[in-house]
Amino acid sequence: MFGFWSDTGQIYMAGSVLDSDPLLCRLCTWHYIYVAVVESEEWESGSIFSFPHVEMATPEGHEANGNERNSGADDPDRARLRELGYKQELKRGLSVVSNFAFSFAIISVLTGVTTTYNTGLRYGGPASATLGWVVVTAMNGCIALAMAEICSAYPTSGGLYYWSARLTGEDWAPLASWMTGWFNIVGQWAGTTSVDFSLAQLLQVIILLSTGGANGGGYLASKYMVLGFHGGILLLHGMINSLPVTWLSIFGQIGALWNMLGVFAFVILIPIVATEKASFKFVFTHFNTDNGEGIHNKLYIFVLGLLMSQYSMAGYDASAHMTEETKNADRSGSIGIITAVSLSSIFGWAYLIAITFAVTNIPYLLDSNNDAGGYAIAEIFYLIFKERYGSGAGGIVCLGVVAVAIFFCGVSLVTSNSRMAYAFSRDGAMPFSAVWYSVNKQEVPVNAVWLSVVLAFCMALTSLGSSVAFQAMASISTIVPYIAYTLPVFFKVTLGRKSFVRGPFHLGRYSAAVGWTAVLWVAMITVFFSLPVAYPITKDNFNYTPVAIGGVLFCTLFSWFWSGRYWFKGPIKNIH
């Protein structure tokens, strides 16, 4: 019986079935001798065994370099990262709670639900919003479980694109990681643009209501002012993300706590303050077909209404991108993903139900002539306080609470963006990779941080020109991230179904079923959200989602065949 140590940290065995006696394997690779004691009841020819804990000894006459001597080489996180081909360069100071907090703050149900509630009301109304949330979060649970299983096996900052490379084999790894990486990072940049621009627009509404509202001579900030708000917000996010990771951990945890407390407060406050409340039947069964968009088929309307819930649940890949800075990464990253999605599902549904109980006149809430200019949730908050106390000031304060939640969401988004850009540059996939793949004395990828900030601002410049261009950019943040989420899952259940070696967290016999459910769901919503949103179709109501997705796909493939295929070989080991 002979074995050899692969670069994945696995021993590939060849030979006949052995008995249950322990086997001591001494395996030499490069500069180290790995000593592993393995006990197994039955070893079959061609089976693969994973060794999570390996003793490393320095051969005689070979002295480890200073970095390795002083870097805690016996630390299991560092050891696992070495097995995956990378040395520890980022500061590993995050706990499982901090890892979870980044994803929870990015999902930020206060952000997603507040900014897209108009879509839910217009397409299906209360039933589409409340029941659609259950459907979407169940499907996102499958995506999260499938991602968590892979994250446990490959805990690196590269996340999705690294997973794709490892799951497709040597021949397909470069193209698979190229496609996944670019879809992931472009989707993240667009997501940051979308979230921070949403905050700028909410500030516009807060100022409008604070100065009298649309019907009371209130001040409506121009599109240039909104872009200025957006730039200022991004500047603050860049400055915060230039701080050490211990500070970012604090911001992430505050953001998660703020979202939780905000939802708690609103769930209690809205029923108390609202003088008129919708019935239980209205909240869960009323289906709005009066959308003014020429669409009357209920199933079609319901499908379009799912966009609110699907958009609200994006961003949980952040836990994967933070694993190189998280302790016990092969467990903590998976826990972070699953917990963030689970709690967001619960808190989001509670917020949705509370808000929807205050809905009594859907056409009025969507009317651009109301006090909030057609911003439904802003009008709800403003109206319930005004009807109860004669002033909408309390509603403006509530909007301020939401604005802070969106701000924290943006902070964590830039954090996730920068780690993805850092990892992708480490593998040479981005232009000027050497610039973005660098860390400062505090072990922060500060160049990647500011790259993310600048690109998010540049994407928002489209708002000054063609509305078509801005809609196309915004569409990227809706579907492209989910495509990136499920590409490695698809590769796992197809090309990697036999070679994948699970980590501490795994789905056992349900792995394939959960994976295929996730893949099929994303395929379905890609089609759903590419459908026309109004009839007859005009240049002003055209759904640019398929154009945006096609544009990202075309650019990614064109750059691959024109250039990338000649030099990009997938993830590059930086341990020599």
Coordinates of C-alpha atoms in Angstrom, one line a residue:
M1 CA 0.0 0.0 0.0
F2 CA 1.5 3.4 -1.0
G3 CA 0.2 6.9 -0.8
F4 CA 1.1 10.4 -1.8
W5 CA 0.2 13.8 -0.4
S6 CA -1.6 16.1 -2.8
D7 CA -1.7 19.8 -2.8
T8 CA -5.2 19.7 -1.4
G9 CA -4.1 18.1 1.9
Q10 CA -5.5 14.7 1.0
I11 CA -3.9 11.3 0.7
Y12 CA -4.7 9.3 -2.4
M13 CA -4.4 5.6 -1.6
A14 CA -3.9 2.8 -4.0
G15 CA -4.0 -0.9 -3.4
S16 CA -6.1 -3.6 -1.8
V17 CA -8.4 -3.4 1.2
L18 CA -6.5 -3.2 4.5
D19 CA -7.4 -4.4 7.9
S20 CA -8.2 -2.1 10.8
D21 CA -4.7 -1.8 12.2
P22 CA -3.3 1.7 12.3
L23 CA -1.1 2.7 9.4
L24 CA 1.8 5.1 9.8
C25 CA 2.4 7.1 6.7
R26 CA 5.5 9.2 6.2
L27 CA 5.0 11.4 3.2
C28 CA 7.7 13.7 1.8
T29 CA 6.7 16.8 -0.2
W30 CA 8.9 19.8 -1.1
H31 CA 10.5 20.8 2.2
Y32 CA 8.5 19.0 4.8
I33 CA 7.7 15.6 6.1
Y34 CA 4.1 15.1 6.9
V35 CA 3.5 12.5 9.5
A36 CA -0.1 11.2 9.8
V37 CA -1.5 8.4 11.9
V38 CA -4.6 7.1 10.3
E39 CA -7.1 4.6 11.7
S40 CA -9.8 3.2 9.4
E41 CA -12.0 0.1 9.5
E42 CA -11.8 -0.4 5.8
W43 CA -9.7 1.3 3.1
E44 CA -10.7 0.7 -0.4
S45 CA -8.6 1.1 -3.6
G46 CA -8.8 4.6 -4.9
S47 CA -10.4 6.1 -1.8
I48 CA -9.6 9.5 -0.6
F49 CA -8.9 10.4 3.0
S50 CA -8.6 13.9 4.4
F51 CA -6.2 14.7 7.3
P52 CA -7.3 17.8 9.1
H53 CA -4.5 17.7 11.6
V54 CA -1.0 17.0 10.4
E55 CA 2.3 17.2 12.2
M56 CA 5.0 18.9 10.3
A57 CA 8.7 18.3 10.9
T58 CA 11.6 20.1 9.3
P59 CA 14.0 17.8 7.6
E60 CA 17.6 17.8 8.8
G61 CA 19.7 20.4 7.2
H62 CA 16.7 22.5 6.2
E63 CA 15.9 25.6 8.3
A64 CA 12.4 27.1 8.0
N65 CA 12.3 30.7 7.1
G66 CA 11.7 33.4 9.7
N67 CA 8.1 34.0 8.7
E68 CA 7.2 30.4 9.1
R69 CA 9.0 30.1 12.4
N70 CA 7.2 33.0 13.9
S71 CA 3.8 32.7 12.2
G72 CA 2.4 29.9 14.3
A73 CA 2.8 27.1 11.8
D74 CA 1.1 24.7 14.2
D75 CA -2.0 26.8 14.2
P76 CA -4.7 24.7 12.3
D77 CA -6.0 27.7 10.4
R78 CA -2.6 28.6 9.1
A79 CA -1.9 25.0 8.4
R80 CA -5.1 24.5 6.4
L81 CA -4.4 27.7 4.5
R82 CA -1.0 26.4 3.6
E83 CA -2.6 23.2 2.4
L84 CA -4.8 25.3 0.1
G85 CA -1.7 27.0 -1.3
Y86 CA -1.5 30.3 0.5
K87 CA 0.5 31.9 3.3
Q88 CA -1.2 33.8 6.1
E89 CA -1.0 37.6 5.2
L90 CA -4.2 39.0 6.6
K91 CA -4.6 39.4 10.3
R92 CA -6.7 36.5 11.7
G93 CA -8.6 38.2 14.5
L94 CA -12.3 37.6 13.8
S95 CA -14.5 35.3 15.8
V96 CA -17.4 33.3 14.5
V97 CA -19.8 36.1 15.8
S98 CA -17.8 38.7 13.8
N99 CA -17.9 36.5 10.7
F100 CA -21.6 36.1 11.0
A101 CA -22.1 39.8 11.6
F102 CA -20.5 40.9 8.3
S103 CA -23.0 38.7 6.3
F104 CA -26.0 39.7 8.5
A105 CA -25.1 43.4 8.2
I106 CA -24.8 43.1 4.4
I107 CA -28.1 41.2 4.0
S108 CA -29.6 43.9 6.2
V109 CA -33.3 43.2 5.9
L110 CA -33.9 46.8 6.9
T111 CA -32.0 47.8 3.8
G112 CA -33.4 45.3 1.3
V113 CA -37.1 45.4 2.4
T114 CA -37.2 49.2 2.8
T115 CA -35.7 50.0 -0.6
T116 CA -37.6 47.4 -2.6
Y117 CA -41.0 47.4 -0.9
N118 CA -42.5 49.3 -3.7
T119 CA -41.8 46.4 -6.0
G120 CA -43.6 44.0 -3.6
L121 CA -46.6 46.2 -3.3
R122 CA -46.9 46.8 -7.1
Y123 CA -46.5 43.2 -8.1
G124 CA -48.9 41.2 -5.9
G125 CA -49.1 43.4 -2.9
P126 CA -49.3 41.9 0.7
A127 CA -49.7 38.3 -0.3
S128 CA -46.7 38.5 -2.7
A129 CA -44.6 40.2 -0.1
T130 CA -45.4 38.1 2.9
L131 CA -45.8 34.6 1.3
G132 CA -43.2 35.3 -1.3
W133 CA -40.7 35.9 1.4
V134 CA -41.2 32.4 2.8
V135 CA -40.6 30.9 -0.7
V136 CA -37.5 32.9 -1.4
T137 CA -35.9 32.4 2.0
A138 CA -36.5 28.7 1.8
M139 CA -34.7 28.6 -1.5
N140 CA -31.9 30.9 -0.2
G141 CA -31.6 28.4 2.6
C142 CA -30.6 25.8 0.1
I143 CA -28.1 28.1 -1.6
A144 CA -26.6 29.0 1.8
L145 CA -26.3 25.3 2.9
A146 CA -24.7 24.4 -0.4
M147 CA -22.2 27.3 -0.1
A148 CA -21.5 26.5 3.5
E149 CA -20.6 23.0 2.7
I150 CA -18.0 24.1 0.1
C151 CA -16.8 26.9 2.4
S152 CA -16.0 24.4 5.1
A153 CA -13.8 22.5 2.6
Y154 CA -12.0 25.5 1.1
P155 CA -11.9 28.4 3.7
T156 CA -10.1 31.2 1.6
S157 CA -10.7 34.8 0.9
G158 CA -11.2 34.0 -2.8
G159 CA -14.3 32.1 -1.9
L160 CA -16.5 31.3 -4.8
Y161 CA -13.9 31.5 -7.6
Y162 CA -11.4 29.4 -5.7
W163 CA -14.1 26.8 -5.0
S164 CA -14.9 26.6 -8.7
A165 CA -11.2 26.0 -9.6
R166 CA -10.9 23.2 -7.1
L167 CA -14.2 21.5 -8.1
T168 CA -13.7 21.4 -11.9
G169 CA -10.3 19.8 -12.3
E170 CA -7.1 20.9 -13.9
D171 CA -8.4 21.3 -17.4
W172 CA -11.4 23.5 -16.6
A173 CA -10.2 25.2 -13.4
P174 CA -8.8 28.4 -15.2
L175 CA -12.0 29.1 -17.1
A176 CA -14.3 28.2 -14.2
S177 CA -12.5 30.4 -11.7
W178 CA -12.2 33.2 -14.2
M179 CA -16.0 33.2 -14.9
T180 CA -17.0 32.8 -11.2
G181 CA -14.5 35.4 -10.0
W182 CA -15.6 38.1 -12.5
F183 CA -19.3 37.5 -11.9
N184 CA -18.7 37.6 -8.2
I185 CA -16.6 40.8 -8.1
V186 CA -18.7 42.7 -10.6
G187 CA -21.8 41.8 -8.8
Q188 CA -20.3 43.0 -5.5
W189 CA -19.2 46.3 -7.0
A190 CA -22.7 46.8 -8.4
G191 CA -24.2 45.8 -5.0
T192 CA -22.1 48.4 -3.2
T193 CA -23.2 51.0 -5.8
S194 CA -26.8 50.0 -5.4
V195 CA -26.9 50.0 -1.6
D196 CA -25.0 53.3 -1.1
F197 CA -27.1 55.0 -3.8
S198 CA -30.2 53.7 -2.1
L199 CA -29.0 55.4 1.1
A200 CA -28.4 58.6 -0.8
Q201 CA -31.9 58.4 -2.2
L202 CA -33.3 57.8 1.3
L203 CA -31.5 60.9 2.5
Q204 CA -33.2 62.8 -0.3
V205 CA -36.6 61.6 1.0
I206 CA -35.7 62.4 4.6
I207 CA -34.8 65.9 3.6
L208 CA -38.0 66.2 1.6
L209 CA -40.2 65.1 4.5
S210 CA -38.2 67.2 7.0
T211 CA -38.9 70.4 5.0
G212 CA -42.6 69.8 4.6
G213 CA -43.0 66.9 2.2
A214 CA -43.8 66.9 -1.5
N215 CA -47.2 68.5 -0.9
G216 CA -45.9 71.1 1.6
G217 CA -43.2 72.8 -0.3
G218 CA -40.4 70.4 0.8
Y219 CA -37.0 70.5 -0.7
L220 CA -36.2 67.8 -3.2
A221 CA -32.5 67.4 -3.7
S222 CA -31.3 67.3 -7.3
K223 CA -29.7 64.2 -8.9
Y224 CA -26.3 66.0 -8.6
M225 CA -26.9 66.4 -4.9
V226 CA -27.9 62.7 -4.6
L227 CA -24.7 61.7 -6.3
G228 CA -22.8 64.0 -3.9
F229 CA -24.4 62.2 -1.0
H230 CA -23.4 58.9 -2.6
G231 CA -19.8 60.0 -3.0
G232 CA -19.6 61.2 0.7
I233 CA -21.0 57.9 1.9
L234 CA -18.5 55.9 -0.1
L235 CA -15.7 58.1 1.2
L236 CA -16.7 57.3 4.8
H237 CA -16.9 53.6 4.0
G238 CA -13.4 53.7 2.5
M239 CA -12.0 55.5 5.6
I240 CA -13.7 53.0 7.9
N241 CA -12.4 50.0 5.9
S242 CA -8.9 51.3 6.0
L243 CA -8.9 50.6 9.8
P244 CA -7.5 47.4 11.3
V245 CA -9.7 44.3 11.1
T246 CA -10.4 44.5 14.8
W247 CA -12.2 47.8 14.2
L248 CA -14.1 46.4 11.3
S249 CA -15.2 43.6 13.5
I250 CA -16.7 46.1 15.9
F251 CA -18.5 47.9 13.0
G252 CA -19.8 44.6 11.7
Q253 CA -21.2 43.6 15.1
I254 CA -22.8 47.0 15.7
G255 CA -24.4 46.8 12.2
A256 CA -25.8 43.3 12.9
L257 CA -27.1 44.4 16.3
W258 CA -28.6 47.6 14.9
N259 CA -30.5 45.6 12.3
M260 CA -31.9 43.3 15.0
L261 CA -32.9 46.1 17.4
G262 CA -34.3 48.1 14.6
V263 CA -36.6 45.3 13.6
F264 CA -37.6 44.7 17.2
A265 CA -38.4 48.3 17.6
F266 CA -40.5 48.6 14.4
V267 CA -42.4 45.3 15.1
I268 CA -43.5 46.8 18.5
L269 CA -43.9 50.4 17.4
I270 CA -45.9 50.2 14.2
P271 CA -48.9 48.4 15.6
I272 CA -49.0 50.8 18.5
V273 CA -48.7 54.0 16.5
A274 CA -50.9 53.1 13.5
T275 CA -54.4 54.3 13.9
E276 CA -55.7 52.2 11.0
K277 CA -54.5 48.6 10.6
A278 CA -55.0 46.0 7.9
S279 CA -56.7 42.8 8.7
F280 CA -54.9 39.5 9.1
K281 CA -56.6 38.3 5.9
F282 CA -55.5 41.3 4.0
V283 CA -51.8 40.9 5.0
F284 CA -51.6 37.3 4.0
T285 CA -54.1 36.8 1.3
H286 CA -54.8 40.1 -0.5
F287 CA -53.3 40.0 -4.0
N288 CA -52.9 43.2 -5.8
T289 CA -53.4 43.0 -9.6
D290 CA -53.9 46.7 -10.0
N291 CA -50.3 47.5 -10.8
G292 CA -50.8 49.9 -13.6
E293 CA -48.3 48.1 -15.7
G294 CA -50.6 46.2 -18.0
I295 CA -49.9 42.8 -16.4
H296 CA -52.9 40.8 -15.1
N297 CA -51.8 37.2 -14.9
K298 CA -51.6 36.4 -11.2
L299 CA -48.7 33.9 -11.5
Y300 CA -46.7 36.3 -13.6
I301 CA -47.4 39.1 -11.1
F302 CA -46.4 36.9 -8.2
V303 CA -43.1 35.9 -9.9
L304 CA -42.2 39.6 -10.5
G305 CA -43.0 40.4 -6.8
L306 CA -40.4 37.8 -5.6
L307 CA -37.7 40.3 -6.7
M308 CA -38.1 42.2 -3.4
S309 CA -37.4 39.2 -1.3
Q310 CA -34.6 37.8 -3.5
Y311 CA -32.8 41.2 -3.6
S312 CA -33.1 41.5 0.2
M313 CA -31.3 38.2 0.9
A314 CA -28.1 38.8 -1.1
G315 CA -24.6 39.2 0.4
Y316 CA -24.0 36.2 2.5
D317 CA -20.8 35.2 0.6
A318 CA -19.1 37.8 2.8
S319 CA -18.6 35.1 5.4
A320 CA -16.5 33.1 2.9
H321 CA -14.4 36.1 1.9
M322 CA -13.6 36.8 5.5
T323 CA -12.4 33.3 6.4
E324 CA -8.7 34.1 6.1
E325 CA -9.3 36.6 8.9
T326 CA -11.5 34.3 11.0
K327 CA -10.5 31.8 13.6
N328 CA -11.6 28.2 13.1
A329 CA -12.3 29.2 9.6
D330 CA -13.4 25.8 8.3
R331 CA -16.3 25.9 10.7
S332 CA -16.9 29.6 11.4
G333 CA -17.3 30.5 7.8
S334 CA -20.1 27.9 7.3
I335 CA -21.8 28.9 10.6
G336 CA -21.6 32.6 9.5
I337 CA -23.3 31.9 6.2
I338 CA -26.1 29.7 7.6
T339 CA -26.8 31.8 10.7
A340 CA -26.9 35.0 8.7
V341 CA -29.5 33.6 6.3
S342 CA -31.5 32.0 9.0
L343 CA -31.8 35.0 11.2
S344 CA -32.3 37.4 8.3
S345 CA -35.2 35.2 7.1
I346 CA -36.9 35.5 10.5
F347 CA -36.2 39.2 11.1
G348 CA -37.1 40.1 7.6
W349 CA -40.4 38.4 7.7
A350 CA -41.3 40.0 11.0
Y351 CA -40.4 43.5 9.6
L352 CA -42.4 42.8 6.5
I353 CA -45.5 41.7 8.4
A354 CA -45.3 44.7 10.7
I355 CA -45.1 47.1 7.8
T356 CA -47.8 45.4 5.8
F357 CA -50.3 45.7 8.7
A358 CA -50.0 49.5 8.3
V359 CA -50.9 49.3 4.6
T360 CA -54.5 50.4 3.9
N361 CA -54.3 52.1 0.6
I362 CA -51.8 50.6 -1.9
P363 CA -52.4 53.1 -4.8
Y364 CA -51.8 56.0 -2.5
L365 CA -48.5 54.6 -1.2
L366 CA -47.2 54.1 -4.7
D367 CA -48.4 57.5 -5.9
S368 CA -45.5 59.9 -6.7
N369 CA -47.7 62.8 -5.5
N370 CA -47.8 61.7 -1.9
D371 CA -45.6 63.4 0.8
A372 CA -42.7 61.0 0.3
G373 CA -42.8 61.2 -3.5
G374 CA -44.0 57.6 -3.9
Y375 CA -41.4 56.0 -1.5
A376 CA -43.9 53.5 0.1
I377 CA -42.3 52.7 3.4
A378 CA -41.2 56.3 4.0
E379 CA -44.8 57.3 3.4
I380 CA -46.0 54.6 5.8
F381 CA -43.8 55.8 8.6
Y382 CA -44.5 59.5 8.0
L383 CA -48.3 58.9 7.8
I384 CA -48.9 56.7 10.8
F385 CA -47.1 59.2 13.1
K386 CA -48.8 62.2 11.5
E387 CA -52.2 60.6 11.9
R388 CA -51.5 59.7 15.5
Y389 CA -49.7 62.8 16.8
G390 CA -50.3 65.4 14.1
S391 CA -46.7 65.4 13.1
G392 CA -44.6 63.0 11.0
A393 CA -41.4 63.7 13.0
G394 CA -41.5 60.3 14.6
G395 CA -41.7 58.7 11.1
I396 CA -38.6 60.7 10.0
V397 CA -36.7 59.3 13.1
C398 CA -37.7 55.8 12.0
L399 CA -36.3 56.5 8.6
G400 CA -33.1 57.6 10.2
V401 CA -32.9 54.3 12.0
V402 CA -33.2 52.6 8.6
A403 CA -30.6 54.9 7.1
V404 CA -28.0 53.9 9.7
A405 CA -28.7 50.2 9.0
I406 CA -28.1 50.9 5.3
F407 CA -24.8 52.7 6.2
F408 CA -23.6 49.7 8.1
C409 CA -24.6 47.5 5.2
G410 CA -22.4 49.6 2.9
V411 CA -19.5 49.4 5.3
S412 CA -19.6 45.6 5.3
L413 CA -20.1 45.4 1.6
V414 CA -16.9 47.4 1.0
T415 CA -15.1 45.0 3.4
S416 CA -16.3 42.0 1.4
N417 CA -15.5 43.7 -1.9
S418 CA -12.0 44.5 -0.9
R419 CA -11.2 40.9 0.3
M420 CA -12.5 39.5 -3.0
A421 CA -10.4 42.0 -5.0
Y422 CA -7.4 41.2 -2.8
A423 CA -7.7 37.5 -3.3
F424 CA -8.5 37.7 -7.1
S425 CA -5.4 39.9 -7.5
R426 CA -3.3 37.5 -5.5
D427 CA -4.0 35.0 -8.2
G428 CA -3.2 37.5 -11.0
A429 CA -6.7 37.8 -12.5
M430 CA -7.1 41.6 -12.3
P431 CA -5.4 44.3 -14.2
F432 CA -2.5 45.8 -12.1
S433 CA -2.9 42.9 -9.7
A434 CA 0.3 43.8 -7.9
V435 CA -1.2 47.1 -6.8
W436 CA -4.4 45.6 -5.4
Y437 CA -2.7 42.5 -3.9
S438 CA -0.9 44.3 -1.1
V439 CA -1.5 44.9 2.6
N440 CA -0.4 47.7 4.8
K441 CA 1.4 47.4 8.2
Q442 CA -1.9 46.7 9.8
E443 CA -2.5 43.8 7.5
V444 CA -5.4 45.5 5.7
P445 CA -5.7 45.4 1.8
V446 CA -6.2 49.1 1.7
N447 CA -5.5 49.5 -2.0
A448 CA -8.3 47.0 -2.7
V449 CA -10.6 49.0 -0.4
W450 CA -10.2 52.2 -2.3
L451 CA -10.4 50.4 -5.7
S452 CA -13.9 49.2 -4.6
V453 CA -14.9 52.7 -3.4
V454 CA -13.8 54.3 -6.7
L455 CA -15.5 51.8 -8.9
A456 CA -18.7 52.0 -7.0
F457 CA -18.7 55.7 -7.5
C458 CA -18.0 55.4 -11.2
M459 CA -20.9 53.0 -11.6
A460 CA -23.2 55.6 -10.0
L461 CA -22.2 58.2 -12.5
T462 CA -24.6 56.6 -14.9
S463 CA -27.4 58.1 -12.9
L464 CA -26.5 61.5 -14.3
G465 CA -27.0 60.5 -17.9
S466 CA -29.2 57.8 -19.4
S467 CA -31.7 56.2 -17.1
V468 CA -31.3 53.1 -19.3
A469 CA -27.6 52.8 -18.4
F470 CA -28.3 53.2 -14.6
Q471 CA -31.0 50.6 -14.8
A472 CA -28.7 48.2 -16.5
M473 CA -26.1 48.8 -13.8
A474 CA -28.6 48.3 -11.0
S475 CA -29.8 45.1 -12.6
I476 CA -26.3 43.6 -12.3
S477 CA -26.6 43.7 -8.5
T478 CA -29.8 41.7 -8.5
I479 CA -29.0 38.5 -10.4
V480 CA -25.2 38.4 -11.1
P481 CA -24.2 37.7 -7.5
Y482 CA -26.6 34.7 -7.4
I483 CA -25.1 33.3 -10.6
A484 CA -21.7 33.5 -8.9
Y485 CA -23.1 31.8 -5.8
T486 CA -24.3 28.8 -7.7
L487 CA -21.5 28.3 -10.2
P488 CA -19.3 26.4 -7.7
V489 CA -22.4 24.6 -6.4
F490 CA -23.2 23.5 -10.0
F491 CA -19.6 22.4 -10.5
K492 CA -19.7 20.4 -7.2
V493 CA -22.8 18.4 -8.2
T494 CA -21.4 17.8 -11.7
L495 CA -17.7 17.8 -12.4
G496 CA -16.7 17.6 -8.7
R497 CA -19.3 15.1 -7.4
K498 CA -16.7 12.3 -7.0
S499 CA -13.6 14.3 -6.1
F500 CA -15.0 16.7 -3.6
V501 CA -13.8 16.0 -0.1
R502 CA -16.0 17.6 2.5
G503 CA -14.9 19.7 5.5
P504 CA -16.1 19.6 9.1
F505 CA -19.5 20.9 7.9
H506 CA -21.3 18.8 5.4
L507 CA -24.8 17.8 4.2
G508 CA -24.2 14.1 4.0
R509 CA -26.5 12.2 1.7
Y510 CA -28.6 15.4 1.2
S511 CA -25.7 17.3 -0.4
A512 CA -26.7 16.6 -4.0
A513 CA -30.4 17.3 -3.5
V514 CA -29.7 20.6 -1.8
G515 CA -27.1 21.6 -4.4
W516 CA -29.4 20.9 -7.4
T517 CA -32.3 22.7 -5.7
A518 CA -30.0 25.8 -5.3
V519 CA -28.9 25.6 -8.9
L520 CA -32.4 25.2 -10.4
W521 CA -33.8 28.0 -8.2
V522 CA -31.2 30.5 -9.5
A523 CA -31.8 29.3 -13.1
M524 CA -35.5 30.0 -12.6
I525 CA -35.1 33.4 -11.0
T526 CA -32.7 34.4 -13.7
V527 CA -35.5 33.8 -16.2
F528 CA -38.2 35.3 -14.0
F529 CA -36.4 38.6 -13.4
S530 CA -35.5 38.9 -17.0
L531 CA -39.2 39.0 -18.0
P532 CA -40.9 42.3 -19.1
V533 CA -42.2 44.2 -16.1
A534 CA -44.8 46.2 -18.1
Y535 CA -46.8 46.1 -21.2
P536 CA -46.7 47.4 -23.8
I537 CA -42.9 47.5 -23.7
T538 CA -41.2 50.8 -24.3
K539 CA -37.7 52.1 -23.8
D540 CA -38.7 53.6 -20.5
N541 CA -40.1 50.4 -18.9
F542 CA -37.9 47.9 -20.6
N543 CA -36.3 45.3 -18.2
Y544 CA -32.6 45.6 -18.8
T545 CA -31.7 42.7 -16.5
P546 CA -31.0 40.3 -19.4
V547 CA -29.0 42.9 -21.2
A548 CA -26.9 43.5 -18.1
I549 CA -26.4 39.8 -17.5
G550 CA -25.5 39.3 -21.1
G551 CA -23.1 42.2 -21.0
V552 CA -21.2 40.8 -18.0
L553 CA -21.2 37.3 -19.7
F554 CA -20.0 38.7 -23.0
C555 CA -17.2 40.8 -21.4
T556 CA -16.1 37.9 -19.2
L557 CA -15.9 35.5 -22.1
F558 CA -14.4 38.0 -24.5
S559 CA -11.6 38.9 -22.1
W560 CA -11.0 35.2 -21.5
F561 CA -10.6 34.2 -25.2
W562 CA -8.8 37.4 -26.1
S563 CA -6.3 37.4 -23.3
G564 CA -7.0 35.5 -20.1
R565 CA -6.7 32.0 -21.5
Y566 CA -3.0 32.6 -22.4
W567 CA -1.8 33.5 -18.9
F568 CA -4.5 32.9 -16.2
K569 CA -4.1 29.4 -14.8
G570 CA -6.5 29.7 -11.9
P571 CA -5.5 30.2 -8.2
I572 CA -1.8 30.6 -7.7
K573 CA 0.0 29.2 -4.7
N574 CA 2.2 31.8 -3.0
I575 CA 4.0 29.3 -0.8
H576 CA 7.4 28.3 -2.2

